[in-house]
Short mmCIF file of C-alpha atoms and ligand atoms in Angstrom, two decimals:
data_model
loop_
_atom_site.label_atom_id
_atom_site.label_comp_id
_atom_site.label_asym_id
_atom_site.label_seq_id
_atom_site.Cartn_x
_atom_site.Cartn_y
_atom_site.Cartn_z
CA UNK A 1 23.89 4.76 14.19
CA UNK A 2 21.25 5.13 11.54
CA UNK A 3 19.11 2.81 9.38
CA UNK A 4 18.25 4.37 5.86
CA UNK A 5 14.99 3.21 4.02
CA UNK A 6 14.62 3.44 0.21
CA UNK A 7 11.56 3.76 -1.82
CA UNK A 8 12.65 3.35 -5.84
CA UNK A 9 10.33 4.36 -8.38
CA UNK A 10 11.48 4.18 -11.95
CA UNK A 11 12.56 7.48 -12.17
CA UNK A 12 12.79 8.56 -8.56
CA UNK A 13 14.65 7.65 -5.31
CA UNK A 14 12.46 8.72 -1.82
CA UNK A 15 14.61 7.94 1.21
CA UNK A 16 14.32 8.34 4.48
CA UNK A 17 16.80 8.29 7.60
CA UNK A 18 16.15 6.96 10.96
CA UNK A 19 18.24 7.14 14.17
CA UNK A 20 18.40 3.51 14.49
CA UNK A 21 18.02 2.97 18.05
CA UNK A 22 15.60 5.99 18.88
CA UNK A 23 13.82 5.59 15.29
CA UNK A 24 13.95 9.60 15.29
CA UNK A 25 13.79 10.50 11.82
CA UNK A 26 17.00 12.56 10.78
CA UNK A 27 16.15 13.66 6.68
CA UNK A 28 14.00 12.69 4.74
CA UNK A 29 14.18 13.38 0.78
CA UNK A 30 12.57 12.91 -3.13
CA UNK A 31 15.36 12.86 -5.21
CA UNK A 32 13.25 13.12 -8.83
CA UNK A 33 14.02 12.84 -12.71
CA UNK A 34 17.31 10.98 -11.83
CA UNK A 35 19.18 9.06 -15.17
CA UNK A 36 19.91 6.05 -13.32
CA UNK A 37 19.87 4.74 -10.12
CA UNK A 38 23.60 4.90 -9.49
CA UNK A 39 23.50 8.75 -9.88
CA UNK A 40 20.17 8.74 -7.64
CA UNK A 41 22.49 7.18 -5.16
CA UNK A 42 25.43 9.28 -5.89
CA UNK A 43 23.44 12.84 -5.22
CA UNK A 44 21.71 10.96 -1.94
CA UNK A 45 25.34 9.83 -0.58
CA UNK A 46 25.91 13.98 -1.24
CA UNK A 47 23.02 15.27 0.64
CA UNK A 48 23.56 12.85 3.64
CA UNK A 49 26.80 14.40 4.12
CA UNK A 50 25.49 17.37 4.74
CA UNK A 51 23.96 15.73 7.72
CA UNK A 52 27.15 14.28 8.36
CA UNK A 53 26.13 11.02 7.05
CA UNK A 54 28.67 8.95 5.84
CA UNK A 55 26.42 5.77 3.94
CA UNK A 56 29.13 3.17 3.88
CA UNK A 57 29.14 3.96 8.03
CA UNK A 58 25.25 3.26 8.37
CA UNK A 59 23.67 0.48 9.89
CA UNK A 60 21.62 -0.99 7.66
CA UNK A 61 19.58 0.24 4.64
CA UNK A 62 16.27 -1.07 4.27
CA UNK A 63 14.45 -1.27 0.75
CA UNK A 64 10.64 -1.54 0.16
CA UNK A 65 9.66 -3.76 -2.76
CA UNK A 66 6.50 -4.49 -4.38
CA UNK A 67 6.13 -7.98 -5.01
CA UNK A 68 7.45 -10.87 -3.05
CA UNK A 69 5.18 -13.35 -4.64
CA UNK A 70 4.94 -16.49 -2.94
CA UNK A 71 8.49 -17.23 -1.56
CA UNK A 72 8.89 -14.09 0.64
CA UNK A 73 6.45 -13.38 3.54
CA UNK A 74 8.77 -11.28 5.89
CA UNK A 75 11.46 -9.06 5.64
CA UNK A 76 14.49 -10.51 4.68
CA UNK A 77 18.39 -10.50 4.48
CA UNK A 78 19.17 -9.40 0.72
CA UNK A 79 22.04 -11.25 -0.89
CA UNK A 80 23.11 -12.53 -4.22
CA UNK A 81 20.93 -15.80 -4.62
CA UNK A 82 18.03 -13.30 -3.15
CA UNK A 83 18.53 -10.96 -6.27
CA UNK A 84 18.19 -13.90 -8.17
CA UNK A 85 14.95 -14.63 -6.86
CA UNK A 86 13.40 -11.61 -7.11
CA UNK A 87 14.73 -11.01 -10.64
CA UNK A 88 12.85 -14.01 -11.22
CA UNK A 89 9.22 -12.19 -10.41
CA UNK A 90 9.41 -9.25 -12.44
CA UNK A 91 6.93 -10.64 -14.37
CA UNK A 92 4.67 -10.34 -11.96
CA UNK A 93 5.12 -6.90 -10.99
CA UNK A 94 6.84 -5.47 -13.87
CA UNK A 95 5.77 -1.79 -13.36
CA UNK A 96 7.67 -1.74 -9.73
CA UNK A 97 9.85 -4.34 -8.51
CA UNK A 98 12.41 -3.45 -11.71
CA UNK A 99 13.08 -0.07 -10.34
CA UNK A 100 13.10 -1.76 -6.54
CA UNK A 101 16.02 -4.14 -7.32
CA UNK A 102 17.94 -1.49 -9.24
CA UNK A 103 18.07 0.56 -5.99
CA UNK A 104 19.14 -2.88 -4.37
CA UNK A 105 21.63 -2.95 -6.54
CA UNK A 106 22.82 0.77 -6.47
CA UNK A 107 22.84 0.88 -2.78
CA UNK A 108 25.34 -2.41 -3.00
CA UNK A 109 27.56 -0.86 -4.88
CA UNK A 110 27.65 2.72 -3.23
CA UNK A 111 27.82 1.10 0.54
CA UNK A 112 29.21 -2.98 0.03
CA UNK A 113 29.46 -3.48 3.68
CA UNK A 114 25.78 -2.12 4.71
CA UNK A 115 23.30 -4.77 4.81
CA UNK A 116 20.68 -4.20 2.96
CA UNK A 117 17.17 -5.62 3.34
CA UNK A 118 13.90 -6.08 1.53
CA UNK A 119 10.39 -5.21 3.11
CA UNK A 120 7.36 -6.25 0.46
CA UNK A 121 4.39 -4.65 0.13
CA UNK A 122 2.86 -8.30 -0.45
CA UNK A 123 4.32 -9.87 2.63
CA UNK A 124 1.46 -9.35 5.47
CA UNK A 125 -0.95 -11.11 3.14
CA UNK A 126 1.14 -14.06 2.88
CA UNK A 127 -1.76 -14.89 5.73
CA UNK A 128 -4.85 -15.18 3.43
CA UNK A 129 -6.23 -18.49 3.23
CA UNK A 130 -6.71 -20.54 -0.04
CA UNK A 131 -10.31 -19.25 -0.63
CA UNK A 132 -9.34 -16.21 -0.42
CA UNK A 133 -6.00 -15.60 -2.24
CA UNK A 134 -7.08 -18.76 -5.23
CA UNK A 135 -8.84 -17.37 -8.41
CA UNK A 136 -11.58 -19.51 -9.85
CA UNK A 137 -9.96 -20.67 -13.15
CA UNK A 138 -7.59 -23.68 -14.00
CA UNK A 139 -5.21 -25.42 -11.52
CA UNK A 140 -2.30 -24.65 -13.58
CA UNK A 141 -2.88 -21.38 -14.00
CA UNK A 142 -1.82 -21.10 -10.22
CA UNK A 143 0.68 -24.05 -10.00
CA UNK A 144 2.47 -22.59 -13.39
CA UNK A 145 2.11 -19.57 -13.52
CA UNK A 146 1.37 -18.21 -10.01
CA UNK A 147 -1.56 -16.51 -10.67
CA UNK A 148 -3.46 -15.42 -7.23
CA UNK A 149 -4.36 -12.53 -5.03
CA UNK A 150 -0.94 -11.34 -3.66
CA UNK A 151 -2.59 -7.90 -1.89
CA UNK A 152 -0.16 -4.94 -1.75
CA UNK A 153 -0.03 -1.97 0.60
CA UNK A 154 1.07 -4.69 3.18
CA UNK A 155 3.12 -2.71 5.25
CA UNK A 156 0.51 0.51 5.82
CA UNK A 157 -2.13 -2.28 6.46
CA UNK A 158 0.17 -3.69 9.13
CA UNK A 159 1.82 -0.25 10.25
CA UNK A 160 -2.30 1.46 10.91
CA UNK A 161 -3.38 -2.00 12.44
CA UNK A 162 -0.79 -1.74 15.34
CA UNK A 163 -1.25 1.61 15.57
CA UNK A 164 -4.80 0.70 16.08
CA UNK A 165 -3.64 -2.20 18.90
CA UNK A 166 -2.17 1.08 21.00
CA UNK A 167 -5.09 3.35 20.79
CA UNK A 168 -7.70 0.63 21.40
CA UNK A 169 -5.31 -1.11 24.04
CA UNK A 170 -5.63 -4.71 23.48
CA UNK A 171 -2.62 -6.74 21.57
CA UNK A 172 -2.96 -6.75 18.07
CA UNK A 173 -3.55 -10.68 17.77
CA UNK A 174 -7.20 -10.35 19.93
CA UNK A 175 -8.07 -7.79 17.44
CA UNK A 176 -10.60 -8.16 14.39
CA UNK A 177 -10.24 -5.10 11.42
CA UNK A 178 -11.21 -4.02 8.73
CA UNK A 179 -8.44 -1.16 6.87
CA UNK A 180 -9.02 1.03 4.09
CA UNK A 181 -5.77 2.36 2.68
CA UNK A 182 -7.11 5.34 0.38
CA UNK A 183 -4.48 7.38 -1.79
CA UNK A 184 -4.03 7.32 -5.11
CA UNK A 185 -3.76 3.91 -4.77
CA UNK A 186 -6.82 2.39 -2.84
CA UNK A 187 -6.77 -1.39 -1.05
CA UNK A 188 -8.76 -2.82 1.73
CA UNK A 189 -7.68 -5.15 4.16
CA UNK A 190 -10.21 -8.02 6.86
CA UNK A 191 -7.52 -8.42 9.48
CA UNK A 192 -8.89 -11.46 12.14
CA UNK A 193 -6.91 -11.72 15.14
CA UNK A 194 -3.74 -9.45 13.56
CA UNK A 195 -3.28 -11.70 10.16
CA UNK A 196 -4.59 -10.62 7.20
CA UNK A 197 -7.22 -12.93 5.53
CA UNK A 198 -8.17 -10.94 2.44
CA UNK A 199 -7.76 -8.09 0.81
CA UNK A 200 -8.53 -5.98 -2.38
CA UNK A 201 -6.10 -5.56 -4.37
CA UNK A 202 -5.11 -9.09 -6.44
CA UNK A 203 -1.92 -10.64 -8.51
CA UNK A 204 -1.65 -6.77 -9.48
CA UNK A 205 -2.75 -3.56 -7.44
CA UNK A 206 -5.36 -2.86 -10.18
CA UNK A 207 -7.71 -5.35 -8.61
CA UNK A 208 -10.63 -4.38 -5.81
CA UNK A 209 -11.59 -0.44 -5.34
CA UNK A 210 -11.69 2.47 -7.40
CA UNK A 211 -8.57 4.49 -7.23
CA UNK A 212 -7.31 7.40 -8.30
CA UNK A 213 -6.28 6.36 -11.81
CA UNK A 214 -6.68 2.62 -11.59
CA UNK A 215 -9.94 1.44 -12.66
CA UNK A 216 -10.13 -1.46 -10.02
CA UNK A 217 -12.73 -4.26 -10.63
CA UNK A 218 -14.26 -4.51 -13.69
CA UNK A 219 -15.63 -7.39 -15.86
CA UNK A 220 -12.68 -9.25 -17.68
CA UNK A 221 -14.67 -9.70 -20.45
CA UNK A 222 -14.34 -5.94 -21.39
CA UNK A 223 -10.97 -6.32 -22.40
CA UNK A 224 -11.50 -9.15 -24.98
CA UNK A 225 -14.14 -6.77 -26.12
CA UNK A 226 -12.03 -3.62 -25.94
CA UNK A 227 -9.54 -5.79 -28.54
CA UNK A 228 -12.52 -6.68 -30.86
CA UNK A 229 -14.86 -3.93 -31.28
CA UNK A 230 -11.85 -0.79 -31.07
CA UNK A 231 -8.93 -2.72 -32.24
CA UNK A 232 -7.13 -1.69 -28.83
CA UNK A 233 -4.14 -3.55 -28.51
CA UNK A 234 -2.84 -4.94 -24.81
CA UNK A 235 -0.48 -2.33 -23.80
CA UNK A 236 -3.28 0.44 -25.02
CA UNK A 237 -6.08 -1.69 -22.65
CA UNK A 238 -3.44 -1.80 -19.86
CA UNK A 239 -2.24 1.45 -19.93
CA UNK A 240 -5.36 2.87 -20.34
CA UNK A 241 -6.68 0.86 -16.67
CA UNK A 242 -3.91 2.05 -15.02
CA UNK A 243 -3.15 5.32 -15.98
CA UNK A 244 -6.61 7.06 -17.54
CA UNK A 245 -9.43 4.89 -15.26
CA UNK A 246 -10.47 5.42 -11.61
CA UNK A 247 -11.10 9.19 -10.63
CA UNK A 248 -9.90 10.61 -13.07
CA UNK A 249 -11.65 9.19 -15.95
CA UNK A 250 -14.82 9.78 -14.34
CA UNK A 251 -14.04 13.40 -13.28
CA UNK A 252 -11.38 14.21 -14.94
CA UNK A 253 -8.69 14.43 -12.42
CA UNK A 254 -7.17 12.07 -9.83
CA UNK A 255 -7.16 14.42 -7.51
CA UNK A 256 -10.15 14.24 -4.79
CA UNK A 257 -9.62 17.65 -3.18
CA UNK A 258 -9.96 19.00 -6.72
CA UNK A 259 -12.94 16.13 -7.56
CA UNK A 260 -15.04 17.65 -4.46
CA UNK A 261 -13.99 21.21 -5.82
CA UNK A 262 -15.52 20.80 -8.84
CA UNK A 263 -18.50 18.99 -6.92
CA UNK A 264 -19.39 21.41 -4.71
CA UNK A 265 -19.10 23.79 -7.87
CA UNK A 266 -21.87 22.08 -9.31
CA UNK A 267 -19.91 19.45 -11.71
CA UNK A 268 -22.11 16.11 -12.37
CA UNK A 269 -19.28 14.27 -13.52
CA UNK A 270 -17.35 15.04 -10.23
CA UNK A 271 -20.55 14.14 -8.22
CA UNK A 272 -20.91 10.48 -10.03
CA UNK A 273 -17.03 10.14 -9.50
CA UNK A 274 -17.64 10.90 -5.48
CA UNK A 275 -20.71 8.35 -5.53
CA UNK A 276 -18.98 5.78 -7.05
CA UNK A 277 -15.94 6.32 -5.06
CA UNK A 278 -17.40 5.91 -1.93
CA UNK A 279 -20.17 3.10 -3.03
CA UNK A 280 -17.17 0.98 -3.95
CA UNK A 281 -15.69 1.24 -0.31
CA UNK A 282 -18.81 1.13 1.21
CA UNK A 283 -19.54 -2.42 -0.98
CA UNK A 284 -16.20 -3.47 0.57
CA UNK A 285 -17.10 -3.03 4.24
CA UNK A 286 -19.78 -5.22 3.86
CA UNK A 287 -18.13 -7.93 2.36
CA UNK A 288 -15.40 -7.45 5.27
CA UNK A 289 -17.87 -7.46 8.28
CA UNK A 290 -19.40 -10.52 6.65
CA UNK A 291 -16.63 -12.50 6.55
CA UNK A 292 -15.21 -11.53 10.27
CA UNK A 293 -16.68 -12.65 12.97
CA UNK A 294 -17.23 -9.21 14.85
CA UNK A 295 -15.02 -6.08 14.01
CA UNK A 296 -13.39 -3.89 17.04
CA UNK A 297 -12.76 -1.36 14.16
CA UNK A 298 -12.53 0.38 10.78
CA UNK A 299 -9.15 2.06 9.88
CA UNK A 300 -8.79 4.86 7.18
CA UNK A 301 -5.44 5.98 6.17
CA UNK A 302 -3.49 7.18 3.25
CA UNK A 303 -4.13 10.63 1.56
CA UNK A 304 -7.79 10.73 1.39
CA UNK A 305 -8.27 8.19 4.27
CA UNK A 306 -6.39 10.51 6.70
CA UNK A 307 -7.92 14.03 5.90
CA UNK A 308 -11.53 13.11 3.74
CA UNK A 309 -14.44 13.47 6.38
CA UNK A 310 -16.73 13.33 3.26
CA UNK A 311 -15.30 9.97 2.16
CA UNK A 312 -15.60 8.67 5.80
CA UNK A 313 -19.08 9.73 6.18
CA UNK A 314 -20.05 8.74 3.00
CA UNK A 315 -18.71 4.83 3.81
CA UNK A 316 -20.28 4.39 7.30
CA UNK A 317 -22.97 6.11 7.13
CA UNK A 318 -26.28 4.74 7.17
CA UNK A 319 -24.80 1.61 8.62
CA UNK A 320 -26.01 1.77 12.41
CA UNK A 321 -27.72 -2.19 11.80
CA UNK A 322 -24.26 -2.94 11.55
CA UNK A 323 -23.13 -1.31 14.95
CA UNK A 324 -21.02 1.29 13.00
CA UNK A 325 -22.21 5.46 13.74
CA UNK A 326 -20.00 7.94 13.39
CA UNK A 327 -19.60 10.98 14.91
CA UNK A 328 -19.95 13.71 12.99
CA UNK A 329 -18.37 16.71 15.04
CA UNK A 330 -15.50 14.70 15.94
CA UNK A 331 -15.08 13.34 11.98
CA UNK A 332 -14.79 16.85 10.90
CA UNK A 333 -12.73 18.25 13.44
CA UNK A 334 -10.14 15.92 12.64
CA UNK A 335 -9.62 13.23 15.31
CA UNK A 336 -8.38 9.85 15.88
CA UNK A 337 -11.39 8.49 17.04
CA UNK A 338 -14.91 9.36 15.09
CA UNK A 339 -17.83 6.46 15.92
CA UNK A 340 -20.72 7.80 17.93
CA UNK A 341 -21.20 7.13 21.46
CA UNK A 342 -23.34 4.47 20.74
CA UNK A 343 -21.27 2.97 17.68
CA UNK A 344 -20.35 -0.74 18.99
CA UNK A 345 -17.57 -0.91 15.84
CA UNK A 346 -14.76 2.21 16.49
CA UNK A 347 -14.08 3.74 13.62
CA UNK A 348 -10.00 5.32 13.80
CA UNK A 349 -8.13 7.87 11.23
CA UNK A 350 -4.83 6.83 11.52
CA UNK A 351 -1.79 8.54 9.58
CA UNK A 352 0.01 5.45 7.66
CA UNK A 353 4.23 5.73 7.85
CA UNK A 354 5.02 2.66 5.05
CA UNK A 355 9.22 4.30 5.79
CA UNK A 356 8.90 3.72 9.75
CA UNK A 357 7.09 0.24 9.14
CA UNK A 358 10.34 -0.39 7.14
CA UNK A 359 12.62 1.15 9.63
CA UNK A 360 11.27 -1.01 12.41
CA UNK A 361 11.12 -4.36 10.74
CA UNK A 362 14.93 -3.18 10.27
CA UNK A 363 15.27 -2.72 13.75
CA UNK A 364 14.03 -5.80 14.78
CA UNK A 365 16.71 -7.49 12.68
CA UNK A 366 19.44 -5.92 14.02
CA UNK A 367 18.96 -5.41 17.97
CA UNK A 368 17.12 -9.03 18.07
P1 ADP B 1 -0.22 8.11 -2.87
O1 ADP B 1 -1.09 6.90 -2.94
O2 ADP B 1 0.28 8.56 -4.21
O3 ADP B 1 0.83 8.05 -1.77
P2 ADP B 1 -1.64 9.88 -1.07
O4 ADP B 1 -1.78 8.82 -0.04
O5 ADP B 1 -0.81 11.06 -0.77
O6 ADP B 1 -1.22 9.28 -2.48
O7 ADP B 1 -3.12 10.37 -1.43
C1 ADP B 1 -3.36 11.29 -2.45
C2 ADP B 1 -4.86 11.61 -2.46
O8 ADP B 1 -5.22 12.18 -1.19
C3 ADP B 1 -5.25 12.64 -3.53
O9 ADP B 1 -6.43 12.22 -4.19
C4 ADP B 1 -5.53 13.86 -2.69
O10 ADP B 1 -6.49 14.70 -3.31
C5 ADP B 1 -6.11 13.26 -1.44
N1 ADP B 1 -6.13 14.22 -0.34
C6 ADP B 1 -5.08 14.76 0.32
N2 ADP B 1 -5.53 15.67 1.22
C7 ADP B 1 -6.88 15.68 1.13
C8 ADP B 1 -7.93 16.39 1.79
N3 ADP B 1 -7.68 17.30 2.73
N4 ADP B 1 -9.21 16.11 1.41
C9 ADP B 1 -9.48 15.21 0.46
N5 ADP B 1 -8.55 14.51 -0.19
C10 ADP B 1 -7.27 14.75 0.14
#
């Protein structure tokens, strides 16, 4: 009676199991520096046991994956002419979904009779409208080629929104919000009325805000100029706005506990890095409450979302014209709800769970 959910990196299998009636989580594990998936699979089947957990006898397994592209918008039922499919947009997401379908195809072969299921991190933004999702260059580009804003971080966006529906106790689809999901990986999200309708992060998750290593929006024209004046080639440029931008090119290190560290310690490089951090987000807002009509809230989650008052203080503040005040004993003491009395806009900290997202779309397949 258990549902198993699978997050596979390239060189790493995270899983986590779920009673699958009660959703109580049983284990949860990081199995790291594994050879292949196969063996990944081999020591989880191992470690399961010990929790006398046979994984051919589970319910269901279900896998998060990065890109859906176009064709998938919900969770779905994972067979063969599915792995076709999704082989087919790797080159869209060619850093993640390769590692996602070989867990797919590990967990087939470990468990054949468990059904196995894919939840993307694109899906929830299948919502946006054309003006928001289109780029402004050729038609082709997007008939072709299937260039567009795809979003990622779907399911936290989702997962903090309903979470937001309970605490503020209307139904999700009356409500209008704006998320921030801020780890290493940073994304915004303009939720009207439940449904996405835009959000940061574009055909990659390198678009939008600064992140921890991920430079986020810049001007394209950099990397033409990148190729012509330092003879960088593509997978240098690439590399380098993925892995060496963001935080930690600015302060060197991706880390913000260690950024404000080194802040508070007097470092002007850490400072800048804070400033333009939290200008980014704040930037974001805007553009968010301007293209809602009214906001009930603003939702921070992920790493720094969940546990930097700083950052939160830094994005709303000065922002009262725009009904949004926070309150400043209850943002540093930790709580769930931190706008002022007088704040018309609440403002929520709400602990993302992408895994229980996953386990409950999982649910809702089998017991519906
Ligand atoms: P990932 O996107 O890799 O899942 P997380 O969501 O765990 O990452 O977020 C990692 C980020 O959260 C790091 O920059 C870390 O410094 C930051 N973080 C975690 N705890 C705190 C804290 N108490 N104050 C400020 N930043 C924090």
């Amino acid at each position: 009676m258990s549902i198993l959910v699978i997050n596979a990196g390239s060189s790493s299998i995270k899983y986590t199991l779920y009673h699958s009636k009660t959703l109580e989580r049983i284990d949860h594990n990081l199995i790291e520096e594994i050879r292949d998936h196969h063996e990944g699979f081999e020591v989880m089947r191992t470690q399961l046991l010990i929790h006398g957990i046979d994984i051919t006898q589970i319910n269901a397994i279900g896998h998060r994956v990065v890109h859906g592209g176009e064709r998938f918008h919900e969770p779905t039922l994972i067979d063969d002419e599915f792995l076709a499919e999704i082989t087919a947009l790797i080159p869209l997401a060619p850093l993640h979904n390769p590692a996602n379908i070989e867990g797919i195809i590990a967990a087939r072969a470990i468990a054949p009779n468990v059904p196995n299921f894919a939840i993307f991190d694109t899906a929830f933004h299948q919502s946006m409208p054309p003006q928001a999702f289109r780029y402004p260059l050729p038609h082709d580009l997007y008939h072709t080629n299937h260039i567009r804003r795809y979003g990622f971080h779907g399911t936290s966006h989702y997962y903090v929104a309903t979470q937001a529906a309970q605490i503020l106790q209307k139904p999700l689809e009356e409500l209008n919000l704006i998320t921030f999901h801020i780890g290493n990986g940073v994304s915004a999200c303009a939720i009207e009325k439940g449904k996405s309708i835009d959000t940061s992060m574009g055909m990659t998750p390198l678009e939008g805000l600064m992140m921890g290593t991920r430079c986020g929006s810049i001007d394209p024209s950099i990397i033409g100029y990148l190729m012509r004046e330092k003879g960088m080639n593509i997978d240098e440029i690439e590399s380098m706005l993925n892995k060496k931008s963001g935080l930690f090119a600015i302060a060197g290190t991706n880390d913000l506990r260690s950024v404000i560290d080194a802040k508070d310690s007097g470092d002007e490089n850490a400072a800048l890095a804070i400033d333009m951090f939290a200008y980014r987000l704040k930037k974001q807002l805007g553009e968010y409450m301007a293209i809602l009509r009214g906001v009930n809230a603003i939702v921070f989650t992920g790493g720094i979302g969940e546990h930097s008052p700083l950052i939160h203080e830094m994005v709303c503040k000065g922002l009262e014209h725009l009904g949004i005040g926070l309150d400043e004993v209850k943002n540093r003491s930790n709580d769930i709800q931190i706008q002022s009395s007088t704040s018309a806009v609440a403002v929520l900290v709400i602990p993302t769970d992408e895994e229980r997202q996953i386990a409950l779309y999982v649910q809702k397949f089998l017991y519906s």
